[in-house]
mmCIF file of C-alpha atoms in Angstrom:
data_model
loop_
_atom_site.group_PDB
_atom_site.id
_atom_site.type_symbol
_atom_site.label_atom_id
_atom_site.label_comp_id
_atom_site.label_asym_id
_atom_site.label_seq_id
_atom_site.Cartn_x
_atom_site.Cartn_y
_atom_site.Cartn_z
ATOM 1 C CA LYS A 1 101.192 111.508 106.494
ATOM 2 C CA GLN A 2 103.688 112.102 103.706
ATOM 3 C CA GLU A 3 103.527 115.528 102.078
ATOM 4 C CA VAL A 4 105.545 116.462 98.994
ATOM 5 C CA THR A 5 106.260 120.046 98.010
ATOM 6 C CA GLN A 6 107.921 121.366 94.884
ATOM 7 C CA ILE A 7 109.542 124.738 94.472
ATOM 8 C CA PRO A 8 109.324 126.787 92.358
ATOM 9 C CA ALA A 9 105.802 126.293 91.017
ATOM 10 C CA ALA A 10 106.857 127.772 87.687
ATOM 11 C CA LEU A 11 110.149 128.596 86.067
ATOM 12 C CA SER A 12 110.984 130.365 82.833
ATOM 13 C CA VAL A 13 114.529 130.284 81.464
ATOM 14 C CA PRO A 14 116.306 130.982 78.186
ATOM 15 C CA GLU A 15 117.616 128.055 76.194
ATOM 16 C CA GLY A 16 121.031 126.799 77.271
ATOM 17 C CA GLU A 17 120.697 127.553 80.965
ATOM 18 C CA ASN A 18 121.380 124.958 83.628
ATOM 19 C CA LEU A 19 118.591 124.754 86.160
ATOM 20 C CA VAL A 20 117.584 123.058 89.393
ATOM 21 C CA LEU A 21 114.141 121.927 90.442
ATOM 22 C CA ASN A 22 113.493 121.233 94.107
ATOM 23 C CA CYS A 23 111.382 118.645 95.869
ATOM 24 C CA SER A 24 110.925 118.249 99.602
ATOM 25 C CA PHE A 25 109.081 115.595 101.589
ATOM 26 C CA THR A 26 108.059 115.478 105.222
ATOM 27 C CA ASP A 27 108.679 111.822 106.124
ATOM 28 C CA SER A 28 112.235 110.667 105.452
ATOM 29 C CA ALA A 29 111.312 106.961 105.707
ATOM 30 C CA ILE A 30 110.981 106.359 101.989
ATOM 31 C CA TYR A 31 111.655 103.449 99.657
ATOM 32 C CA ASN A 32 112.330 105.497 96.577
ATOM 33 C CA LEU A 33 111.728 108.806 94.845
ATOM 34 C CA GLN A 34 110.822 109.184 91.211
ATOM 35 C CA TRP A 35 110.909 112.191 88.900
ATOM 36 C CA PHE A 36 108.381 112.444 86.059
ATOM 37 C CA ARG A 37 107.711 114.732 83.177
ATOM 38 C CA GLN A 38 104.145 115.639 82.185
ATOM 39 C CA ASP A 39 103.287 117.395 78.945
ATOM 40 C CA PRO A 40 99.952 119.285 78.809
ATOM 41 C CA GLY A 41 97.020 116.885 78.692
ATOM 42 C CA LYS A 42 99.335 113.901 78.509
ATOM 43 C CA GLY A 43 100.541 111.063 80.671
ATOM 44 C CA LEU A 44 103.528 110.851 82.958
ATOM 45 C CA THR A 45 106.927 109.955 81.584
ATOM 46 C CA SER A 46 109.350 108.509 84.100
ATOM 47 C CA LEU A 47 112.700 110.303 84.090
ATOM 48 C CA LEU A 48 114.677 108.942 87.007
ATOM 49 C CA LEU A 49 114.167 106.672 90.004
ATOM 50 C CA ILE A 50 116.378 106.980 93.072
ATOM 51 C CA GLN A 51 116.289 104.195 95.627
ATOM 52 C CA SER A 52 116.491 105.183 99.295
ATOM 53 C CA SER A 53 120.042 103.818 99.519
ATOM 54 C CA GLN A 54 121.244 105.933 96.590
ATOM 55 C CA ARG A 55 122.444 109.527 96.560
ATOM 56 C CA GLU A 56 121.953 110.331 92.895
ATOM 57 C CA GLN A 57 121.003 109.072 89.453
ATOM 58 C CA THR A 58 121.917 110.397 86.038
ATOM 59 C CA SER A 59 120.318 110.077 82.647
ATOM 60 C CA GLY A 60 121.707 112.160 79.810
ATOM 61 C CA ARG A 61 121.369 115.839 80.728
ATOM 62 C CA LEU A 62 119.401 115.019 83.866
ATOM 63 C CA ASN A 63 120.816 114.414 87.310
ATOM 64 C CA ALA A 64 118.692 113.754 90.367
ATOM 65 C CA SER A 65 120.021 113.782 93.899
ATOM 66 C CA LEU A 66 118.467 112.543 97.117
ATOM 67 C CA ASP A 67 119.149 113.628 100.687
ATOM 68 C CA LYS A 68 116.839 111.451 102.740
ATOM 69 C CA SER A 69 117.816 112.847 106.117
ATOM 70 C CA SER A 70 116.837 116.378 105.138
ATOM 71 C CA GLY A 71 113.851 115.233 103.090
ATOM 72 C CA ARG A 72 115.022 116.775 99.837
ATOM 73 C CA SER A 73 115.664 115.897 96.222
ATOM 74 C CA THR A 74 116.820 118.054 93.348
ATOM 75 C CA LEU A 75 116.552 117.559 89.613
ATOM 76 C CA TYR A 76 119.340 119.226 87.707
ATOM 77 C CA ILE A 77 118.821 119.865 83.984
ATOM 78 C CA ALA A 78 121.926 120.806 82.051
ATOM 79 C CA ALA A 79 121.908 122.950 78.932
ATOM 80 C CA SER A 80 118.130 123.312 78.816
ATOM 81 C CA GLN A 81 116.295 123.117 75.475
ATOM 82 C CA PRO A 82 112.820 124.270 74.378
ATOM 83 C CA GLY A 83 111.828 120.605 74.208
ATOM 84 C CA ASP A 84 112.363 120.393 77.963
ATOM 85 C CA SER A 85 109.319 122.614 78.477
ATOM 86 C CA ALA A 86 106.849 120.588 80.557
ATOM 87 C CA THR A 87 105.690 120.092 84.110
ATOM 88 C CA TYR A 88 108.116 118.127 86.272
ATOM 89 C CA LEU A 89 106.679 116.041 89.072
ATOM 90 C CA CYS A 90 108.403 114.494 92.025
ATOM 91 C CA ALA A 91 106.821 111.461 93.705
ATOM 92 C CA VAL A 92 107.767 109.568 96.845
ATOM 93 C CA ASP A 93 107.062 105.939 97.707
ATOM 94 C CA SER A 94 106.876 105.497 101.464
ATOM 95 C CA ARG A 95 105.295 102.057 101.442
ATOM 96 C CA GLY A 96 107.242 100.042 98.921
ATOM 97 C CA PHE A 97 104.105 99.275 96.929
ATOM 98 C CA GLN A 98 104.448 102.223 94.577
ATOM 99 C CA LYS A 99 101.795 104.090 96.511
ATOM 100 C CA LEU A 100 103.353 107.262 95.187
ATOM 101 C CA VAL A 101 102.694 110.610 96.822
ATOM 102 C CA PHE A 102 103.099 113.349 94.239
ATOM 103 C CA GLY A 103 104.087 116.967 94.507
ATOM 104 C CA THR A 104 102.199 119.709 92.677
ATOM 105 C CA GLY A 105 104.966 120.019 90.120
ATOM 106 C CA THR A 106 107.170 122.700 88.623
ATOM 107 C CA ARG A 107 106.020 124.095 85.283
ATOM 108 C CA LEU A 108 109.116 124.759 83.190
ATOM 109 C CA LEU A 109 109.233 126.938 80.114
ATOM 110 C CA VAL A 110 112.464 127.092 78.110
ATOM 111 C CA SER A 111 112.393 129.813 75.505
ATOM 112 C CA PRO A 112 114.540 129.738 72.349
ATOM 113 C CA GLU B 1 109.666 100.262 73.441
ATOM 114 C CA PRO B 2 107.033 98.629 75.661
ATOM 115 C CA GLU B 3 104.395 100.978 76.986
ATOM 116 C CA VAL B 4 101.238 101.043 79.038
ATOM 117 C CA THR B 5 98.210 101.672 76.848
ATOM 118 C CA GLN B 6 94.861 103.015 77.985
ATOM 119 C CA THR B 7 91.493 103.161 76.280
ATOM 120 C CA PRO B 8 89.518 105.229 75.649
ATOM 121 C CA SER B 9 91.540 108.441 75.674
ATOM 122 C CA HIS B 10 88.415 110.438 76.523
ATOM 123 C CA GLN B 11 85.064 109.285 77.876
ATOM 124 C CA VAL B 12 81.995 111.358 78.599
ATOM 125 C CA THR B 13 79.323 109.809 80.773
ATOM 126 C CA GLN B 14 76.159 110.868 82.533
ATOM 127 C CA MET B 15 76.073 111.084 86.291
ATOM 128 C CA GLY B 16 74.981 107.794 87.809
ATOM 129 C CA GLN B 17 76.213 105.689 84.917
ATOM 130 C CA GLU B 18 78.816 102.965 85.221
ATOM 131 C CA VAL B 19 82.126 103.337 83.410
ATOM 132 C CA ILE B 20 84.963 100.936 82.775
ATOM 133 C CA LEU B 21 88.415 102.283 82.038
ATOM 134 C CA ARG B 22 90.768 99.876 80.354
ATOM 135 C CA CYS B 23 94.509 99.434 80.519
ATOM 136 C CA VAL B 24 97.030 97.069 79.019
ATOM 137 C CA PRO B 25 100.105 97.071 81.270
ATOM 138 C CA ILE B 26 103.582 96.219 80.047
ATOM 139 C CA SER B 27 103.576 92.494 79.407
ATOM 140 C CA ASN B 28 106.123 91.199 81.929
ATOM 141 C CA HIS B 29 105.055 93.521 84.741
ATOM 142 C CA LEU B 30 103.472 92.109 87.867
ATOM 143 C CA TYR B 31 102.260 95.188 89.730
ATOM 144 C CA PHE B 32 99.455 97.400 88.460
ATOM 145 C CA TYR B 33 98.124 100.727 89.675
ATOM 146 C CA TRP B 34 95.480 103.335 89.095
ATOM 147 C CA TYR B 35 95.995 107.012 89.823
ATOM 148 C CA ARG B 36 93.862 110.019 89.064
ATOM 149 C CA GLN B 37 94.439 113.720 88.566
ATOM 150 C CA ILE B 38 91.611 116.173 88.961
ATOM 151 C CA LEU B 39 92.200 119.207 86.774
ATOM 152 C CA GLY B 40 94.715 121.545 88.378
ATOM 153 C CA GLN B 41 95.390 119.227 91.300
ATOM 154 C CA LYS B 42 98.009 116.672 92.307
ATOM 155 C CA VAL B 43 98.177 113.148 90.955
ATOM 156 C CA GLU B 44 96.571 110.893 93.581
ATOM 157 C CA PHE B 45 97.012 107.193 94.230
ATOM 158 C CA LEU B 46 93.861 105.068 93.992
ATOM 159 C CA VAL B 47 94.851 101.415 94.160
ATOM 160 C CA SER B 48 97.623 98.889 93.622
ATOM 161 C CA PHE B 49 97.050 95.323 92.450
ATOM 162 C CA TYR B 50 99.283 92.283 92.619
ATOM 163 C CA ASN B 51 98.709 88.567 92.268
ATOM 164 C CA ASN B 52 95.043 89.110 91.424
ATOM 165 C CA GLU B 53 94.202 91.062 94.504
ATOM 166 C CA ILE B 54 94.333 94.599 95.825
ATOM 167 C CA SER B 55 97.515 95.198 97.808
ATOM 168 C CA GLU B 56 96.890 98.807 98.767
ATOM 169 C CA LYS B 57 94.102 101.338 98.312
ATOM 170 C CA SER B 58 93.500 104.941 99.249
ATOM 171 C CA GLU B 59 90.545 106.574 100.997
ATOM 172 C CA ILE B 60 89.309 107.702 97.582
ATOM 173 C CA PHE B 61 88.894 104.084 96.469
ATOM 174 C CA ASP B 62 85.522 103.437 98.097
ATOM 175 C CA ASP B 63 82.816 100.885 97.289
ATOM 176 C CA GLN B 64 82.017 102.687 94.041
ATOM 177 C CA PHE B 65 85.363 101.626 92.621
ATOM 178 C CA SER B 66 86.601 98.187 91.671
ATOM 179 C CA VAL B 67 89.504 96.763 89.713
ATOM 180 C CA GLU B 68 89.854 93.576 87.783
ATOM 181 C CA ARG B 69 92.358 91.704 85.695
ATOM 182 C CA PRO B 70 89.911 89.758 83.539
ATOM 183 C CA ASP B 71 92.564 88.078 81.427
ATOM 184 C CA GLY B 72 96.328 87.939 81.038
ATOM 185 C CA SER B 73 96.664 91.359 79.496
ATOM 186 C CA ASN B 74 93.929 93.779 80.581
ATOM 187 C CA PHE B 75 93.544 95.677 83.830
ATOM 188 C CA THR B 76 90.310 97.589 84.359
ATOM 189 C CA LEU B 77 88.940 100.227 86.698
ATOM 190 C CA LYS B 78 85.168 100.295 87.148
ATOM 191 C CA ILE B 79 83.249 103.156 88.665
ATOM 192 C CA ARG B 80 79.756 101.911 89.452
ATOM 193 C CA SER B 81 77.732 105.100 89.717
ATOM 194 C CA THR B 82 79.691 108.100 88.548
ATOM 195 C CA LYS B 83 79.505 111.447 90.289
ATOM 196 C CA LEU B 84 80.436 114.868 88.967
ATOM 197 C CA GLU B 85 83.515 114.854 91.213
ATOM 198 C CA ASP B 86 84.808 111.705 89.506
ATOM 199 C CA SER B 87 85.712 113.857 86.517
ATOM 200 C CA ALA B 88 89.470 113.575 86.218
ATOM 201 C CA MET B 89 92.318 112.121 84.216
ATOM 202 C CA TYR B 90 92.795 108.490 85.216
ATOM 203 C CA PHE B 91 96.234 106.986 84.820
ATOM 204 C CA CYS B 92 97.125 103.326 84.765
ATOM 205 C CA ALA B 93 100.672 102.302 85.672
ATOM 206 C CA SER B 94 102.678 99.120 86.000
ATOM 207 C CA SER B 95 106.021 97.988 87.372
ATOM 208 C CA PRO B 96 107.937 94.717 87.062
ATOM 209 C CA ILE B 97 108.314 94.249 90.818
ATOM 210 C CA SER B 98 107.577 96.409 93.835
ATOM 211 C CA ASN B 99 109.900 99.269 94.752
ATOM 212 C CA THR B 100 110.896 99.834 91.135
ATOM 213 C CA GLU B 101 110.157 102.361 88.464
ATOM 214 C CA ALA B 102 106.483 102.772 87.626
ATOM 215 C CA PHE B 103 105.528 103.292 83.988
ATOM 216 C CA PHE B 104 102.398 105.286 83.301
ATOM 217 C CA GLY B 105 99.956 105.260 80.430
ATOM 218 C CA GLN B 106 98.712 108.332 78.596
ATOM 219 C CA GLY B 107 95.572 108.492 80.671
ATOM 220 C CA THR B 108 91.813 108.458 80.142
ATOM 221 C CA ARG B 109 90.066 111.762 80.576
ATOM 222 C CA LEU B 110 86.720 111.041 82.230
ATOM 223 C CA THR B 111 84.081 113.753 82.095
ATOM 224 C CA VAL B 112 80.911 113.219 84.107
ATOM 225 C CA VAL B 113 78.012 115.461 83.063
#
């Protein structure tokens, strides 16, 4: 059974710092991995999708990498801003039907 | 920008009552999903739906739950007899094809009292 873990659970940084969020999964046989952002009491906003054949994806200040063999993904946020404050969720699709298995998330606070 | 919309944003219901949560997926998407998030817990998969039938469901999705695409635009989740433990945020999502990015709605907060 796929298990997804995210470390750290919470992170507080000053504005402008570069930071890395970690995601690990137990079963390396995945179709894709997706990173989401969740604001308090709100829905999930998709940030990046990495297919199993890809090593990384970039969108603006965000870069996500995938190492399937070690069961790890990282989300790199460059030059963090207060507006980046949110919970970041990693989710893995092991079935190809978007039956996503989510991690517990990393709660990020970027202070001005 | 196209988005998944869900109604209502918040619903309060009495235990034992039936509820229907509604979703309008992105118009050209073919795959539809329901997830839920109990307060303070992980987001959990409930069901996926394609070509007018369930393609995958979790252990949570028991006989009390059903999904329907009653017309060309709506996708609904029905809970027949709500329990206190059904209280959660329910998210609808859609994707154009399988194994692609899933787009989520803003959620319906269901409170069972």
